[in-house]
């Protein structure tokens, strides 16, 4: 244990440079805490000549991350390039084949290939760690896998895409339209190259799928995540929610039900006074509920150089300290495949519809709900705008299936214009 | 690693019974997650015959926890009796001498003897773990020691005594006096046998001292914690604070300063909209600030059977998984003794004084502040109550020393009645 732990780092962007800064700045502290030196021996990126603001002269350079992963002087392969296939996948596979430990921040890759990679690594007696892949600097993988290891997990929730929360916060605070808030976030460089990864809930869905696997001992099942983005949310929805004491958040929820694992990533109403409701801006929050521990709430920066590098290095430090936990908290080979239960857990819903100004319109909507078996908790008609009138309905607890049936029936009433917005009210 | 991990549990009260329930209920889950059986072989408490609501028939009984700690069929000695000396200390020392790992929830013991116990354990190659000793079910020891292991810690803060937070919340919500809220908490069984452990800040101070050691690589120094309880807080203070957008919390703060380690456990004003300000009731919250990760906030139940047992078992599970980290995050022998810097970090303060209704009284108070070098940010005189008038002053940033000088000078003005209340306004 007194030998140096040697890192090979592939990817010298935001996160990679952050990791290098920590290793360079805190060498003494890392040694004091692990009892050994933590050093970088080799690095890789696309362009060798780019000035990255850190001194790379002491490290060997590899053009090919797969070659980096195979180097004899690398104990831990640190993948910080990103991408769900390509070099990231090939190089991690290579590192595993060479019997090296792997640390990555790549949620897209793990959401799709986590099971196979974990199995391969564990067959070799190696570990794959990914604290930085979920909620950035928040030690959520550690808290769930280790801190709650003696709990049957009952629910996992999270606001895990800072960009979406930023957009929703700006709509609320500054009265911006979705489009305006989106453009502002874009201008600030908050959006991924493919913005749908953010606002479509895909990035957050990747994270949720990873948490579910640990929480429920199941194989990562990203396909099983019901995804719904924030693009349909209007400033009126946010105001209506506020009037009723709620905030709208892009919320991930994972629960094991009698019918299988339910994983949802969708805009939800949460009580304004709850920790989730009070979360503003780009900050992330994860809520873990266990049968013994009750509810644990974790809050912090979900992205950025420092926080993400902090999480990458926490994984490295654990390896340096000799801690070797299974990737998903139990041997990958023992993780179960589970049916995905779509919308098994009932909830009240917020529905906004645009009602045409026709006689008996409200009655027809109410009947459609009744026919679908959805009962109305409250219903409010807002100011007319010419021939349209926005109507907000809050239902009692209902299944998503019944709700979708009602929405289908709305279409046949001839009094509803456009697509209704239906948002779950999550009890938090 | 495939042998069973055998626990010996001393103390079958709230926490001990909680641990037994988890081990009995979740045997399969624990095995799935660690790859080995986690079993209880022997237990100890004072009274053998008490019905504790769990089946103890499969476990050997020891009247003496020291004998339990020495048993050959015990791998991990789990101390859940409490007490800063006596049986708890003797039995842990015995366990260490016998080369066993130790898990405890005993903050009082560790705050006083943690350094010696950690050194003894580490000399034997054993671990002492204490997740449950700080903030109950919240994985705060783990988050700080491991999750933030690559950070230079900049500040640790926490509301870590649920009883105090309950009392302060009830004063605010129900307009109770301190005495009324205290009596209510007492009636609910929330207070320790010696209530000063709670309301005097001692229990929370023990926890802060443990966090400081990990955060700053220093030897636990409970004597170095400046302690101030909540007994002097009035409902007026809570209302004045609320008027200015603050809440009053019994807040622990630890910071390394140029003059040594500053550790304070005292009632502070925190912004009402901050996570700390929004914390109500018996819930705990810990805020960790690191140079890379920024601010991490952890919230959850700080006490109770389930949450505390969850934390005890998290330590057991780590041991079962083969993780052997130093007690305070780096070898105990390498922890530094540090000078304790009393009130080195300046801050604005809230001061409430009772002013006698004499001509020029306000001016005299203002001069006293001026003479001490404390500058006034705002000052407000409240409604007269006969010959007394409460005055609230908010200062600009000042040192505690200057503030204490000012309060001394107040005594010489002849216009101040009773003891002023001075509360730090902590930037959170
Ligand atoms: N940024 C965050 O806040 C954050 C938070 C959590 C997780 N993550 C994850 O962390 C990973 C890295 O993110 P990032 O923000 O640091 O990305 P980034 O700034 O875009 O950097 C990516 C780096 O990878 C290098 N690279 C890309 N393809 C390569 C290839 N085929 N061969 C060698 N090098 C290659 C790039 O080289 P060049 O510089 O030469 O182009 C660049 O240095 C991603 O998986 C991301 O999802 C990021
Ligand atoms: N309760 C919480 O929520 C909580 C939260 C965090 C940390 N903790 C810590 O956890 C520890 C245990 O707390 P607790 O609430 O479970 O205490 P508790 O309910 O008072 O139980 C204490 C247990 O220890 C036994 N005991 C006491 N002295 C003994 C001795 N000399 N020999 C053998 N057994 C002895 C008692 O035996 P009998 O039952 O026969 O009297 C009892 O079973 C304490 O260090 C406490 O600070 C508690």
JSON list of N, CA, C and O and ligand atoms in Angstrom, two decimals, chain A residues 10-16 44-48 50 52 61 63-65 79-83 87-88 104-108 132-133 136 192 203 207 302-305 308, ligand 1:
[
{"chain": "A", "resi": 10, "resn": "UNK", "atom": "N", "xyz": [-7.50, 10.29, -19.37]},
{"chain": "A", "resi": 10, "resn": "UNK", "atom": "CA", "xyz": [-7.90, 10.52, -20.76]},
{"chain": "A", "resi": 10, "resn": "UNK", "atom": "C", "xyz": [-9.01, 11.55, -20.76]},
{"chain": "A", "resi": 10, "resn": "UNK", "atom": "O", "xyz": [-10.08, 11.33, -20.18]},
{"chain": "A", "resi": 11, "resn": "UNK", "atom": "N", "xyz": [-8.77, 12.67, -21.43]},
{"chain": "A", "resi": 11, "resn": "UNK", "atom": "CA", "xyz": [-9.74, 13.77, -21.43]},
{"chain": "A", "resi": 11, "resn": "UNK", "atom": "C", "xyz": [-9.20, 14.89, -20.58]},
{"chain": "A", "resi": 11, "resn": "UNK", "atom": "O", "xyz": [-9.07, 14.75, -19.36]},
{"chain": "A", "resi": 12, "resn": "UNK", "atom": "N", "xyz": [-8.85, 15.99, -21.24]},
{"chain": "A", "resi": 12, "resn": "UNK", "atom": "CA", "xyz": [-8.27, 17.12, -20.52]},
{"chain": "A", "resi": 12, "resn": "UNK", "atom": "C", "xyz": [-9.13, 18.35, -20.72]},
{"chain": "A", "resi": 12, "resn": "UNK", "atom": "O", "xyz": [-8.65, 19.45, -21.01]},
{"chain": "A", "resi": 13, "resn": "UNK", "atom": "N", "xyz": [-10.44, 18.16, -20.59]},
{"chain": "A", "resi": 13, "resn": "UNK", "atom": "CA", "xyz": [-11.37, 19.28, -20.68]},
{"chain": "A", "resi": 13, "resn": "UNK", "atom": "C", "xyz": [-11.65, 19.82, -19.29]},
{"chain": "A", "resi": 13, "resn": "UNK", "atom": "O", "xyz": [-10.78, 19.80, -18.42]},
{"chain": "A", "resi": 14, "resn": "UNK", "atom": "N", "xyz": [-12.86, 20.27, -19.09]},
{"chain": "A", "resi": 14, "resn": "UNK", "atom": "CA", "xyz": [-13.24, 20.86, -17.80]},
{"chain": "A", "resi": 14, "resn": "UNK", "atom": "C", "xyz": [-12.86, 19.95, -16.64]},
{"chain": "A", "resi": 14, "resn": "UNK", "atom": "O", "xyz": [-12.16, 20.36, -15.71]},
{"chain": "A", "resi": 15, "resn": "UNK", "atom": "N", "xyz": [-13.29, 18.71, -16.70]},
{"chain": "A", "resi": 15, "resn": "UNK", "atom": "CA", "xyz": [-13.10, 17.83, -15.54]},
{"chain": "A", "resi": 15, "resn": "UNK", "atom": "C", "xyz": [-11.66, 17.34, -15.44]},
{"chain": "A", "resi": 15, "resn": "UNK", "atom": "O", "xyz": [-11.07, 17.34, -14.36]},
{"chain": "A", "resi": 16, "resn": "UNK", "atom": "N", "xyz": [-11.09, 16.93, -16.57]},
{"chain": "A", "resi": 16, "resn": "UNK", "atom": "CA", "xyz": [-9.71, 16.42, -16.57]},
{"chain": "A", "resi": 16, "resn": "UNK", "atom": "C", "xyz": [-8.73, 17.44, -16.00]},
{"chain": "A", "resi": 16, "resn": "UNK", "atom": "O", "xyz": [-7.89, 17.11, -15.16]},
{"chain": "A", "resi": 44, "resn": "UNK", "atom": "N", "xyz": [-4.06, 11.89, -22.04]},
{"chain": "A", "resi": 44, "resn": "UNK", "atom": "CA", "xyz": [-4.45, 11.84, -23.44]},
{"chain": "A", "resi": 44, "resn": "UNK", "atom": "C", "xyz": [-5.58, 12.83, -23.69]},
{"chain": "A", "resi": 44, "resn": "UNK", "atom": "O", "xyz": [-6.43, 13.05, -22.83]},
{"chain": "A", "resi": 45, "resn": "UNK", "atom": "N", "xyz": [-5.57, 13.43, -24.86]},
{"chain": "A", "resi": 45, "resn": "UNK", "atom": "CA", "xyz": [-6.70, 14.25, -25.31]},
{"chain": "A", "resi": 45, "resn": "UNK", "atom": "C", "xyz": [-6.59, 14.28, -26.83]},
{"chain": "A", "resi": 45, "resn": "UNK", "atom": "O", "xyz": [-5.71, 13.61, -27.41]},
{"chain": "A", "resi": 46, "resn": "UNK", "atom": "N", "xyz": [-7.48, 15.01, -27.49]},
{"chain": "A", "resi": 46, "resn": "UNK", "atom": "CA", "xyz": [-7.40, 15.03, -28.96]},
{"chain": "A", "resi": 46, "resn": "UNK", "atom": "C", "xyz": [-6.23, 15.87, -29.42]},
{"chain": "A", "resi": 46, "resn": "UNK", "atom": "O", "xyz": [-5.44, 15.46, -30.27]},
{"chain": "A", "resi": 47, "resn": "UNK", "atom": "N", "xyz": [-6.13, 17.07, -28.86]},
{"chain": "A", "resi": 47, "resn": "UNK", "atom": "CA", "xyz": [-5.09, 17.95, -29.36]},
{"chain": "A", "resi": 47, "resn": "UNK", "atom": "C", "xyz": [-3.96, 18.09, -28.35]},
{"chain": "A", "resi": 47, "resn": "UNK", "atom": "O", "xyz": [-4.15, 18.54, -27.21]},
{"chain": "A", "resi": 48, "resn": "UNK", "atom": "N", "xyz": [-2.76, 17.70, -28.79]},
{"chain": "A", "resi": 48, "resn": "UNK", "atom": "CA", "xyz": [-1.61, 17.70, -27.89]},
{"chain": "A", "resi": 48, "resn": "UNK", "atom": "C", "xyz": [-1.15, 19.11, -27.55]},
{"chain": "A", "resi": 48, "resn": "UNK", "atom": "O", "xyz": [-0.58, 19.35, -26.49]},
{"chain": "A", "resi": 50, "resn": "UNK", "atom": "N", "xyz": [-2.84, 22.07, -27.39]},
{"chain": "A", "resi": 50, "resn": "UNK", "atom": "CA", "xyz": [-3.73, 23.06, -26.76]},
{"chain": "A", "resi": 50, "resn": "UNK", "atom": "C", "xyz": [-3.17, 23.47, -25.39]},
{"chain": "A", "resi": 50, "resn": "UNK", "atom": "O", "xyz": [-2.70, 22.64, -24.63]},
{"chain": "A", "resi": 52, "resn": "UNK", "atom": "N", "xyz": [-3.82, 24.23, -21.87]},
{"chain": "A", "resi": 52, "resn": "UNK", "atom": "CA", "xyz": [-4.95, 23.91, -20.98]},
{"chain": "A", "resi": 52, "resn": "UNK", "atom": "C", "xyz": [-4.82, 24.57, -19.62]},
{"chain": "A", "resi": 52, "resn": "UNK", "atom": "O", "xyz": [-5.57, 24.27, -18.70]},
{"chain": "A", "resi": 61, "resn": "UNK", "atom": "N", "xyz": [2.53, 11.49, -22.88]},
{"chain": "A", "resi": 61, "resn": "UNK", "atom": "CA", "xyz": [1.37, 11.82, -23.71]},
{"chain": "A", "resi": 61, "resn": "UNK", "atom": "C", "xyz": [1.01, 10.63, -24.59]},
{"chain": "A", "resi": 61, "resn": "UNK", "atom": "O", "xyz": [1.88, 9.97, -25.15]},
{"chain": "A", "resi": 63, "resn": "UNK", "atom": "N", "xyz": [-1.70, 9.80, -27.79]},
{"chain": "A", "resi": 63, "resn": "UNK", "atom": "CA", "xyz": [-2.77, 10.28, -28.68]},
{"chain": "A", "resi": 63, "resn": "UNK", "atom": "C", "xyz": [-4.01, 9.42, -28.55]},
{"chain": "A", "resi": 63, "resn": "UNK", "atom": "O", "xyz": [-5.13, 9.91, -28.70]},
{"chain": "A", "resi": 64, "resn": "UNK", "atom": "N", "xyz": [-3.75, 8.16, -28.26]},
{"chain": "A", "resi": 64, "resn": "UNK", "atom": "CA", "xyz": [-4.87, 7.21, -28.24]},
{"chain": "A", "resi": 64, "resn": "UNK", "atom": "C", "xyz": [-5.19, 6.80, -26.81]},
{"chain": "A", "resi": 64, "resn": "UNK", "atom": "O", "xyz": [-4.36, 6.16, -26.14]},
{"chain": "A", "resi": 65, "resn": "UNK", "atom": "N", "xyz": [-6.39, 7.10, -26.34]},
{"chain": "A", "resi": 65, "resn": "UNK", "atom": "CA", "xyz": [-6.75, 6.73, -24.97]},
{"chain": "A", "resi": 65, "resn": "UNK", "atom": "C", "xyz": [-6.70, 5.22, -24.74]},
{"chain": "A", "resi": 65, "resn": "UNK", "atom": "O", "xyz": [-6.46, 4.78, -23.61]},
{"chain": "A", "resi": 79, "resn": "UNK", "atom": "N", "xyz": [-11.26, 8.01, -17.04]},
{"chain": "A", "resi": 79, "resn": "UNK", "atom": "CA", "xyz": [-11.87, 8.37, -18.32]},
{"chain": "A", "resi": 79, "resn": "UNK", "atom": "C", "xyz": [-12.71, 9.62, -18.17]},
{"chain": "A", "resi": 79, "resn": "UNK", "atom": "O", "xyz": [-13.75, 9.60, -17.51]},
{"chain": "A", "resi": 80, "resn": "UNK", "atom": "N", "xyz": [-12.27, 10.72, -18.78]},
{"chain": "A", "resi": 80, "resn": "UNK", "atom": "CA", "xyz": [-12.98, 11.99, -18.66]},
{"chain": "A", "resi": 80, "resn": "UNK", "atom": "C", "xyz": [-13.18, 12.63, -20.02]},
{"chain": "A", "resi": 80, "resn": "UNK", "atom": "O", "xyz": [-13.06, 13.85, -20.19]},
{"chain": "A", "resi": 81, "resn": "UNK", "atom": "N", "xyz": [-13.46, 11.78, -21.02]},
{"chain": "A", "resi": 81, "resn": "UNK", "atom": "CA", "xyz": [-13.70, 12.28, -22.38]},
{"chain": "A", "resi": 81, "resn": "UNK", "atom": "C", "xyz": [-15.18, 12.46, -22.64]},
{"chain": "A", "resi": 81, "resn": "UNK", "atom": "O", "xyz": [-15.62, 13.40, -23.27]},
{"chain": "A", "resi": 82, "resn": "UNK", "atom": "N", "xyz": [-15.98, 11.49, -22.16]},
{"chain": "A", "resi": 82, "resn": "UNK", "atom": "CA", "xyz": [-17.41, 11.53, -22.41]},
{"chain": "A", "resi": 82, "resn": "UNK", "atom": "C", "xyz": [-17.78, 10.78, -23.67]},
{"chain": "A", "resi": 82, "resn": "UNK", "atom": "O", "xyz": [-16.90, 10.30, -24.42]},
{"chain": "A", "resi": 83, "resn": "UNK", "atom": "N", "xyz": [-19.06, 10.64, -23.90]},
{"chain": "A", "resi": 83, "resn": "UNK", "atom": "CA", "xyz": [-19.55, 9.93, -25.08]},
{"chain": "A", "resi": 83, "resn": "UNK", "atom": "C", "xyz": [-19.95, 8.52, -24.69]},
{"chain": "A", "resi": 83, "resn": "UNK", "atom": "O", "xyz": [-19.26, 7.84, -23.93]},
{"chain": "A", "resi": 87, "resn": "UNK", "atom": "N", "xyz": [-14.31, 6.12, -28.18]},
{"chain": "A", "resi": 87, "resn": "UNK", "atom": "CA", "xyz": [-13.06, 5.99, -27.42]},
{"chain": "A", "resi": 87, "resn": "UNK", "atom": "C", "xyz": [-13.29, 5.73, -25.95]},
{"chain": "A", "resi": 87, "resn": "UNK", "atom": "O", "xyz": [-12.51, 4.99, -25.32]},
{"chain": "A", "resi": 88, "resn": "UNK", "atom": "N", "xyz": [-14.30, 6.35, -25.38]},
{"chain": "A", "resi": 88, "resn": "UNK", "atom": "CA", "xyz": [-14.53, 6.16, -23.95]},
{"chain": "A", "resi": 88, "resn": "UNK", "atom": "C", "xyz": [-14.75, 4.68, -23.66]},
{"chain": "A", "resi": 88, "resn": "UNK", "atom": "O", "xyz": [-14.12, 4.10, -22.78]},
{"chain": "A", "resi": 104, "resn": "UNK", "atom": "N", "xyz": [-14.60, 6.99, -13.79]},
{"chain": "A", "resi": 104, "resn": "UNK", "atom": "CA", "xyz": [-15.17, 7.76, -14.89]},
{"chain": "A", "resi": 104, "resn": "UNK", "atom": "C", "xyz": [-16.27, 8.69, -14.40]},
{"chain": "A", "resi": 104, "resn": "UNK", "atom": "O", "xyz": [-16.85, 8.46, -13.33]},
{"chain": "A", "resi": 105, "resn": "UNK", "atom": "N", "xyz": [-16.52, 9.74, -15.17]},
{"chain": "A", "resi": 105, "resn": "UNK", "atom": "CA", "xyz": [-17.62, 10.67, -14.87]},
{"chain": "A", "resi": 105, "resn": "UNK", "atom": "C", "xyz": [-18.71, 10.54, -15.91]},
{"chain": "A", "resi": 105, "resn": "UNK", "atom": "O", "xyz": [-19.60, 11.37, -16.00]},
{"chain": "A", "resi": 106, "resn": "UNK", "atom": "N", "xyz": [-18.65, 9.47, -16.68]},
{"chain": "A", "resi": 106, "resn": "UNK", "atom": "CA", "xyz": [-19.42, 9.36, -17.91]},
{"chain": "A", "resi": 106, "resn": "UNK", "atom": "C", "xyz": [-20.75, 8.61, -17.69]},
{"chain": "A", "resi": 106, "resn": "UNK", "atom": "O", "xyz": [-20.84, 7.39, -17.82]},
{"chain": "A", "resi": 107, "resn": "UNK", "atom": "N", "xyz": [-21.78, 9.40, -17.39]},
{"chain": "A", "resi": 107, "resn": "UNK", "atom": "CA", "xyz": [-23.09, 8.78, -17.10]},
{"chain": "A", "resi": 107, "resn": "UNK", "atom": "C", "xyz": [-23.72, 8.18, -18.34]},
{"chain": "A", "resi": 107, "resn": "UNK", "atom": "O", "xyz": [-24.41, 7.15, -18.25]},
{"chain": "A", "resi": 108, "resn": "UNK", "atom": "N", "xyz": [-23.50, 8.81, -19.50]},
{"chain": "A", "resi": 108, "resn": "UNK", "atom": "CA", "xyz": [-24.11, 8.29, -20.73]},
{"chain": "A", "resi": 108, "resn": "UNK", "atom": "C", "xyz": [-23.59, 6.88, -21.00]},
{"chain": "A", "resi": 108, "resn": "UNK", "atom": "O", "xyz": [-24.34, 5.95, -21.28]},
{"chain": "A", "resi": 132, "resn": "UNK", "atom": "N", "xyz": [-18.58, 10.93, -9.86]},
{"chain": "A", "resi": 132, "resn": "UNK", "atom": "CA", "xyz": [-18.76, 12.20, -10.56]},
{"chain": "A", "resi": 132, "resn": "UNK", "atom": "C", "xyz": [-19.86, 12.13, -11.61]},
{"chain": "A", "resi": 132, "resn": "UNK", "atom": "O", "xyz": [-20.32, 13.16, -12.11]},
{"chain": "A", "resi": 133, "resn": "UNK", "atom": "N", "xyz": [-20.30, 10.94, -11.95]},
{"chain": "A", "resi": 133, "resn": "UNK", "atom": "CA", "xyz": [-21.29, 10.81, -13.02]},
{"chain": "A", "resi": 133, "resn": "UNK", "atom": "C", "xyz": [-22.69, 11.24, -12.58]},
{"chain": "A", "resi": 133, "resn": "UNK", "atom": "O", "xyz": [-23.54, 11.56, -13.40]},
{"chain": "A", "resi": 136, "resn": "UNK", "atom": "N", "xyz": [-22.60, 15.56, -9.80]},
{"chain": "A", "resi": 136, "resn": "UNK", "atom": "CA", "xyz": [-21.32, 16.25, -9.64]},
{"chain": "A", "resi": 136, "resn": "UNK", "atom": "C", "xyz": [-20.62, 16.03, -8.33]},
{"chain": "A", "resi": 136, "resn": "UNK", "atom": "O", "xyz": [-20.23, 14.91, -7.99]},
{"chain": "A", "resi": 192, "resn": "UNK", "atom": "N", "xyz": [-25.78, 21.43, -23.26]},
{"chain": "A", "resi": 192, "resn": "UNK", "atom": "CA", "xyz": [-24.96, 20.47, -24.01]},
{"chain": "A", "resi": 192, "resn": "UNK", "atom": "C", "xyz": [-25.08, 20.80, -25.51]},
{"chain": "A", "resi": 192, "resn": "UNK", "atom": "O", "xyz": [-26.02, 21.47, -25.94]},
{"chain": "A", "resi": 203, "resn": "UNK", "atom": "N", "xyz": [-30.02, 13.38, -19.93]},
{"chain": "A", "resi": 203, "resn": "UNK", "atom": "CA", "xyz": [-28.85, 13.39, -19.04]},
{"chain": "A", "resi": 203, "resn": "UNK", "atom": "C", "xyz": [-29.27, 13.03, -17.61]},
{"chain": "A", "resi": 203, "resn": "UNK", "atom": "O", "xyz": [-28.65, 12.17, -16.96]},
{"chain": "A", "resi": 207, "resn": "UNK", "atom": "N", "xyz": [-28.57, 9.50, -15.09]},
{"chain": "A", "resi": 207, "resn": "UNK", "atom": "CA", "xyz": [-28.16, 9.50, -13.67]},
{"chain": "A", "resi": 207, "resn": "UNK", "atom": "C", "xyz": [-29.15, 8.70, -12.84]},
{"chain": "A", "resi": 207, "resn": "UNK", "atom": "O", "xyz": [-28.75, 7.92, -11.96]},
{"chain": "A", "resi": 302, "resn": "UNK", "atom": "N", "xyz": [-23.84, 20.36, -9.03]},
{"chain": "A", "resi": 302, "resn": "UNK", "atom": "CA", "xyz": [-23.96, 19.17, -9.85]},
{"chain": "A", "resi": 302, "resn": "UNK", "atom": "C", "xyz": [-23.01, 19.15, -11.03]},
{"chain": "A", "resi": 302, "resn": "UNK", "atom": "O", "xyz": [-22.95, 18.16, -11.76]},
{"chain": "A", "resi": 303, "resn": "UNK", "atom": "N", "xyz": [-22.27, 20.22, -11.21]},
{"chain": "A", "resi": 303, "resn": "UNK", "atom": "CA", "xyz": [-21.37, 20.27, -12.35]},
{"chain": "A", "resi": 303, "resn": "UNK", "atom": "C", "xyz": [-20.29, 21.31, -12.09]},
{"chain": "A", "resi": 303, "resn": "UNK", "atom": "O", "xyz": [-20.25, 21.93, -11.03]},
{"chain": "A", "resi": 304, "resn": "UNK", "atom": "N", "xyz": [-19.41, 21.50, -13.07]},
{"chain": "A", "resi": 304, "resn": "UNK", "atom": "CA", "xyz": [-18.34, 22.47, -12.93]},
{"chain": "A", "resi": 304, "resn": "UNK", "atom": "C", "xyz": [-17.02, 21.79, -12.61]},
{"chain": "A", "resi": 304, "resn": "UNK", "atom": "O", "xyz": [-16.99, 20.67, -12.10]},
{"chain": "A", "resi": 305, "resn": "UNK", "atom": "N", "xyz": [-15.94, 22.48, -12.92]},
{"chain": "A", "resi": 305, "resn": "UNK", "atom": "CA", "xyz": [-14.62, 21.89, -12.78]},
{"chain": "A", "resi": 305, "resn": "UNK", "atom": "C", "xyz": [-14.34, 21.36, -11.38]},
{"chain": "A", "resi": 305, "resn": "UNK", "atom": "O", "xyz": [-14.02, 20.18, -11.19]},
{"chain": "A", "resi": 308, "resn": "UNK", "atom": "N", "xyz": [-16.89, 18.53, -9.88]},
{"chain": "A", "resi": 308, "resn": "UNK", "atom": "CA", "xyz": [-16.82, 17.25, -10.59]},
{"chain": "A", "resi": 308, "resn": "UNK", "atom": "C", "xyz": [-15.47, 16.59, -10.35]},
{"chain": "A", "resi": 308, "resn": "UNK", "atom": "O", "xyz": [-15.38, 15.38, -10.10]},
{"chain": "C", "resi": 1, "resn": "LIG", "atom": "N1", "xyz": [-18.27, 19.38, -17.07]},
{"chain": "C", "resi": 1, "resn": "LIG", "atom": "C1", "xyz": [-18.98, 18.99, -16.02]},
{"chain": "C", "resi": 1, "resn": "LIG", "atom": "O1", "xyz": [-19.38, 19.80, -15.19]},
{"chain": "C", "resi": 1, "resn": "LIG", "atom": "C2", "xyz": [-19.29, 17.54, -15.83]},
{"chain": "C", "resi": 1, "resn": "LIG", "atom": "C3", "xyz": [-20.05, 17.14, -14.71]},
{"chain": "C", "resi": 1, "resn": "LIG", "atom": "C4", "xyz": [-20.30, 15.78, -14.50]},
{"chain": "C", "resi": 1, "resn": "LIG", "atom": "C5", "xyz": [-19.85, 14.85, -15.41]},
{"chain": "C", "resi": 1, "resn": "LIG", "atom": "N2", "xyz": [-19.16, 15.27, -16.52]},
{"chain": "C", "resi": 1, "resn": "LIG", "atom": "C6", "xyz": [-18.71, 14.25, -17.46]},
{"chain": "C", "resi": 1, "resn": "LIG", "atom": "O2", "xyz": [-17.30, 14.27, -17.50]},
{"chain": "C", "resi": 1, "resn": "LIG", "atom": "C7", "xyz": [-16.85, 13.91, -18.80]},
{"chain": "C", "resi": 1, "resn": "LIG", "atom": "C8", "xyz": [-15.94, 15.02, -19.33]},
{"chain": "C", "resi": 1, "resn": "LIG", "atom": "O3", "xyz": [-16.65, 16.22, -19.35]},
{"chain": "C", "resi": 1, "resn": "LIG", "atom": "P1", "xyz": [-15.93, 17.61, -19.66]},
{"chain": "C", "resi": 1, "resn": "LIG", "atom": "O4", "xyz": [-16.95, 18.65, -19.36]},
{"chain": "C", "resi": 1, "resn": "LIG", "atom": "O5", "xyz": [-14.62, 17.68, -18.98]},
{"chain": "C", "resi": 1, "resn": "LIG", "atom": "O6", "xyz": [-15.75, 17.51, -21.22]},
{"chain": "C", "resi": 1, "resn": "LIG", "atom": "P2", "xyz": [-14.88, 18.50, -22.19]},
{"chain": "C", "resi": 1, "resn": "LIG", "atom": "O7", "xyz": [-14.55, 19.74, -21.47]},
{"chain": "C", "resi": 1, "resn": "LIG", "atom": "O8", "xyz": [-15.61, 18.54, -23.45]},
{"chain": "C", "resi": 1, "resn": "LIG", "atom": "O9", "xyz": [-13.53, 17.67, -22.37]},
{"chain": "C", "resi": 1, "resn": "LIG", "atom": "C9", "xyz": [-13.48, 16.46, -23.08]},
{"chain": "C", "resi": 1, "resn": "LIG", "atom": "C10", "xyz": [-12.02, 16.09, -23.21]},
{"chain": "C", "resi": 1, "resn": "LIG", "atom": "O10", "xyz": [-11.93, 14.81, -23.81]},
{"chain": "C", "resi": 1, "resn": "LIG", "atom": "C11", "xyz": [-11.00, 14.86, -24.87]},
{"chain": "C", "resi": 1, "resn": "LIG", "atom": "N3", "xyz": [-11.39, 13.90, -25.89]},
{"chain": "C", "resi": 1, "resn": "LIG", "atom": "C12", "xyz": [-12.60, 13.80, -26.51]},
{"chain": "C", "resi": 1, "resn": "LIG", "atom": "N4", "xyz": [-12.58, 12.77, -27.37]},
{"chain": "C", "resi": 1, "resn": "LIG", "atom": "C13", "xyz": [-11.34, 12.21, -27.30]},
{"chain": "C", "resi": 1, "resn": "LIG", "atom": "C14", "xyz": [-10.70, 11.14, -27.96]},
{"chain": "C", "resi": 1, "resn": "LIG", "atom": "N5", "xyz": [-11.32, 10.40, -28.86]},
{"chain": "C", "resi": 1, "resn": "LIG", "atom": "N6", "xyz": [-9.41, 10.87, -27.62]},
{"chain": "C", "resi": 1, "resn": "LIG", "atom": "C15", "xyz": [-8.77, 11.59, -26.70]},
{"chain": "C", "resi": 1, "resn": "LIG", "atom": "N7", "xyz": [-9.33, 12.63, -26.05]},
{"chain": "C", "resi": 1, "resn": "LIG", "atom": "C16", "xyz": [-10.60, 12.93, -26.36]},
{"chain": "C", "resi": 1, "resn": "LIG", "atom": "C17", "xyz": [-11.02, 16.27, -25.38]},
{"chain": "C", "resi": 1, "resn": "LIG", "atom": "O11", "xyz": [-9.80, 16.58, -26.02]},
{"chain": "C", "resi": 1, "resn": "LIG", "atom": "P3", "xyz": [-9.47, 18.03, -26.62]},
{"chain": "C", "resi": 1, "resn": "LIG", "atom": "O12", "xyz": [-9.46, 18.96, -25.43]},
{"chain": "C", "resi": 1, "resn": "LIG", "atom": "O13", "xyz": [-8.14, 17.88, -27.21]},
{"chain": "C", "resi": 1, "resn": "LIG", "atom": "O14", "xyz": [-10.58, 18.33, -27.58]},
{"chain": "C", "resi": 1, "resn": "LIG", "atom": "C18", "xyz": [-11.23, 17.05, -24.09]},
{"chain": "C", "resi": 1, "resn": "LIG", "atom": "O15", "xyz": [-10.00, 17.31, -23.47]},
{"chain": "C", "resi": 1, "resn": "LIG", "atom": "C19", "xyz": [-18.11, 13.66, -19.61]},
{"chain": "C", "resi": 1, "resn": "LIG", "atom": "O16", "xyz": [-18.43, 12.29, -19.55]},
{"chain": "C", "resi": 1, "resn": "LIG", "atom": "C20", "xyz": [-19.17, 14.46, -18.86]},
{"chain": "C", "resi": 1, "resn": "LIG", "atom": "O17", "xyz": [-20.46, 13.95, -19.04]},
{"chain": "C", "resi": 1, "resn": "LIG", "atom": "C21", "xyz": [-18.87, 16.57, -16.74]}
]
